XYZ file of C-alpha atoms in Angstrom:
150
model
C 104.555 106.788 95.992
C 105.228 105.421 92.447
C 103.870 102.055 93.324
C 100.594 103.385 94.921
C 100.436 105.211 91.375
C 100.671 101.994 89.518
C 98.620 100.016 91.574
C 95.908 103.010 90.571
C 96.571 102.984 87.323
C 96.413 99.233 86.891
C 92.852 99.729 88.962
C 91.319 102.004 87.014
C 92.113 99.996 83.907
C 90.033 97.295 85.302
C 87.227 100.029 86.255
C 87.023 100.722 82.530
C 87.904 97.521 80.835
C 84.709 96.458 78.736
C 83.183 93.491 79.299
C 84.663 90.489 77.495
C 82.159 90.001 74.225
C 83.070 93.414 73.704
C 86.156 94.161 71.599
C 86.335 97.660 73.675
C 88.649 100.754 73.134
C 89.961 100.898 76.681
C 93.717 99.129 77.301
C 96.452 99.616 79.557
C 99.758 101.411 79.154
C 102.108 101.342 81.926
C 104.023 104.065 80.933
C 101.235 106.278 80.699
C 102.371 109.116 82.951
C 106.011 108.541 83.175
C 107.586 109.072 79.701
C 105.283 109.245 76.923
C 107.841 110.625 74.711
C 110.328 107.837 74.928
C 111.098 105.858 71.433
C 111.970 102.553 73.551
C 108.941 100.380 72.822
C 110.191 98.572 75.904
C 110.058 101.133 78.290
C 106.676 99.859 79.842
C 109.186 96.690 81.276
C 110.681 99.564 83.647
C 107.134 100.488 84.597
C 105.937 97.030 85.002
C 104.965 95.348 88.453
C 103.649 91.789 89.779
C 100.146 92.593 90.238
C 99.785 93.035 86.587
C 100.123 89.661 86.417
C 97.381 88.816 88.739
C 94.486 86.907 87.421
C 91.321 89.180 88.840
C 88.680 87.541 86.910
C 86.205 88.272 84.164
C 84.089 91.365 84.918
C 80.761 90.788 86.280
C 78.870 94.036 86.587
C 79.805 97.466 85.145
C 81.516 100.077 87.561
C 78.802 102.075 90.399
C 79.369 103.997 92.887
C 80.092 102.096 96.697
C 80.847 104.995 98.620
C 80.341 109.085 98.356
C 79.944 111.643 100.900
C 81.731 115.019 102.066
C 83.802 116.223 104.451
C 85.824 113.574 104.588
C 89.364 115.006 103.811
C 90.240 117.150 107.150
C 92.540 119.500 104.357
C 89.565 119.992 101.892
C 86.696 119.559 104.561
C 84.283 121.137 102.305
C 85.194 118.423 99.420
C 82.891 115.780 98.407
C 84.551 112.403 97.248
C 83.475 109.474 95.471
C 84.685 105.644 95.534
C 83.820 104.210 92.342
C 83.808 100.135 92.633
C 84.069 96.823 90.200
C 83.258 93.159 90.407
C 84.846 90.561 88.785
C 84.728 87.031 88.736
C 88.351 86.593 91.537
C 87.785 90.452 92.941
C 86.703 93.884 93.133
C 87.956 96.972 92.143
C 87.817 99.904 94.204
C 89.164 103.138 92.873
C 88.825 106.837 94.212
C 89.722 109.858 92.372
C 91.125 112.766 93.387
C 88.380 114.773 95.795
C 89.420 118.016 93.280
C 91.799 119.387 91.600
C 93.523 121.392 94.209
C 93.164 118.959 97.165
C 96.764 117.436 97.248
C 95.984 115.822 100.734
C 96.707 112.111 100.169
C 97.788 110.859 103.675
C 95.340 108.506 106.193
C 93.685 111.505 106.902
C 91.586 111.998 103.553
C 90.480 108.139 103.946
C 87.355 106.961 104.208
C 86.702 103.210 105.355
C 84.975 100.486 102.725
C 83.373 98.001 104.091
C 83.976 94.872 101.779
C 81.085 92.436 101.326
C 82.883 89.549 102.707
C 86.566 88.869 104.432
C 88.574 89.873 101.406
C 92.675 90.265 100.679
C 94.212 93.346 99.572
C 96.593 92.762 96.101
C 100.248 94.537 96.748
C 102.474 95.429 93.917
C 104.435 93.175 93.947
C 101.832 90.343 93.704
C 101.311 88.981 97.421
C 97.779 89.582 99.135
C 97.582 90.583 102.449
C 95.766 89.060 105.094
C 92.093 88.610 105.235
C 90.292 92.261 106.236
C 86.035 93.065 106.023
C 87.255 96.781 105.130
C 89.645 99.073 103.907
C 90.589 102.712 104.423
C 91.012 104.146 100.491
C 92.476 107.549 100.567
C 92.231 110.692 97.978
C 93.434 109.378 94.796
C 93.880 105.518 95.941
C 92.776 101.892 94.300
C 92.881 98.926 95.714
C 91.668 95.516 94.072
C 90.830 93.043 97.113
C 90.559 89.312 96.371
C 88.076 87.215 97.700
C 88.745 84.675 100.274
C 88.320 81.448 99.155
């Protein structure tokens, strides 16, 4: 869906963003894969959701690896897939990227379950958390930021 797209762009943002004494080269544009060619310099409004607006923290360790195996899309059995993961100060980032190219499988079945480090809320969309959870099931091509529970 469109919002499980923006929730993984916004993710992978954070995966990326440099620390904060660095002035960087990474920043986030909403609009990124929906219409680059428009001339409206407001289009990113139409793109825009709550969770930007979400204070996750300062980062607190560069991205690394959290989970990686194969086999676990039943589509692309023979796939190996990767869940790349964040901290910051309020969260962590988890992001997975597509197991390859040609593995369009993106349903439950390609997930593989996280366990989170402590009792954590998932961030929605539109800005709510869920309830507290101690894992997650992140799918081909799927980011989640979870909030800590405090």
């Amino acid at each position: 869906s469109k919002e499980r797209y923006k929730m993984w762009a916004l993710t992978s943002y954070y995966i990326l963003k440099e620390s904060n004494a660095n002035a960087g080269k990474v920043y986030f544009n909403p609009t990124l894969c929906f219409n680059r060619s428009s001339a409206n310099k407001l289009e990113f409004m139409n793109e825009w959701i709550d969770a930007n607006e979400i204070n996750v923290g300062t980062p607190v360790s560069d991205s690394y690896v959290i989970a990686q195996g194969s086999g676990s899309n039943v589509n692309c059995p023979y796939l190996g897939y990767k869940v790349f993961a964040r901290n910051y100060t309020n969260s962590i980032m988890l992001v997975r990227v597509k197991d390859q190219y040609f593995c369009n499988d993106f349903g439950d079945n390609s997930g593989v379950n996280i366990t989170l480090p402590s009792s954590m809320r998932l961030l929605y969309s539109n800005g709510a958390l869920s309830n507290k959870t101690d894992s997650i099931l992140i799918r081909n091509g799927e980011a989640a930021i979870m909030f800590y529970s405090r």
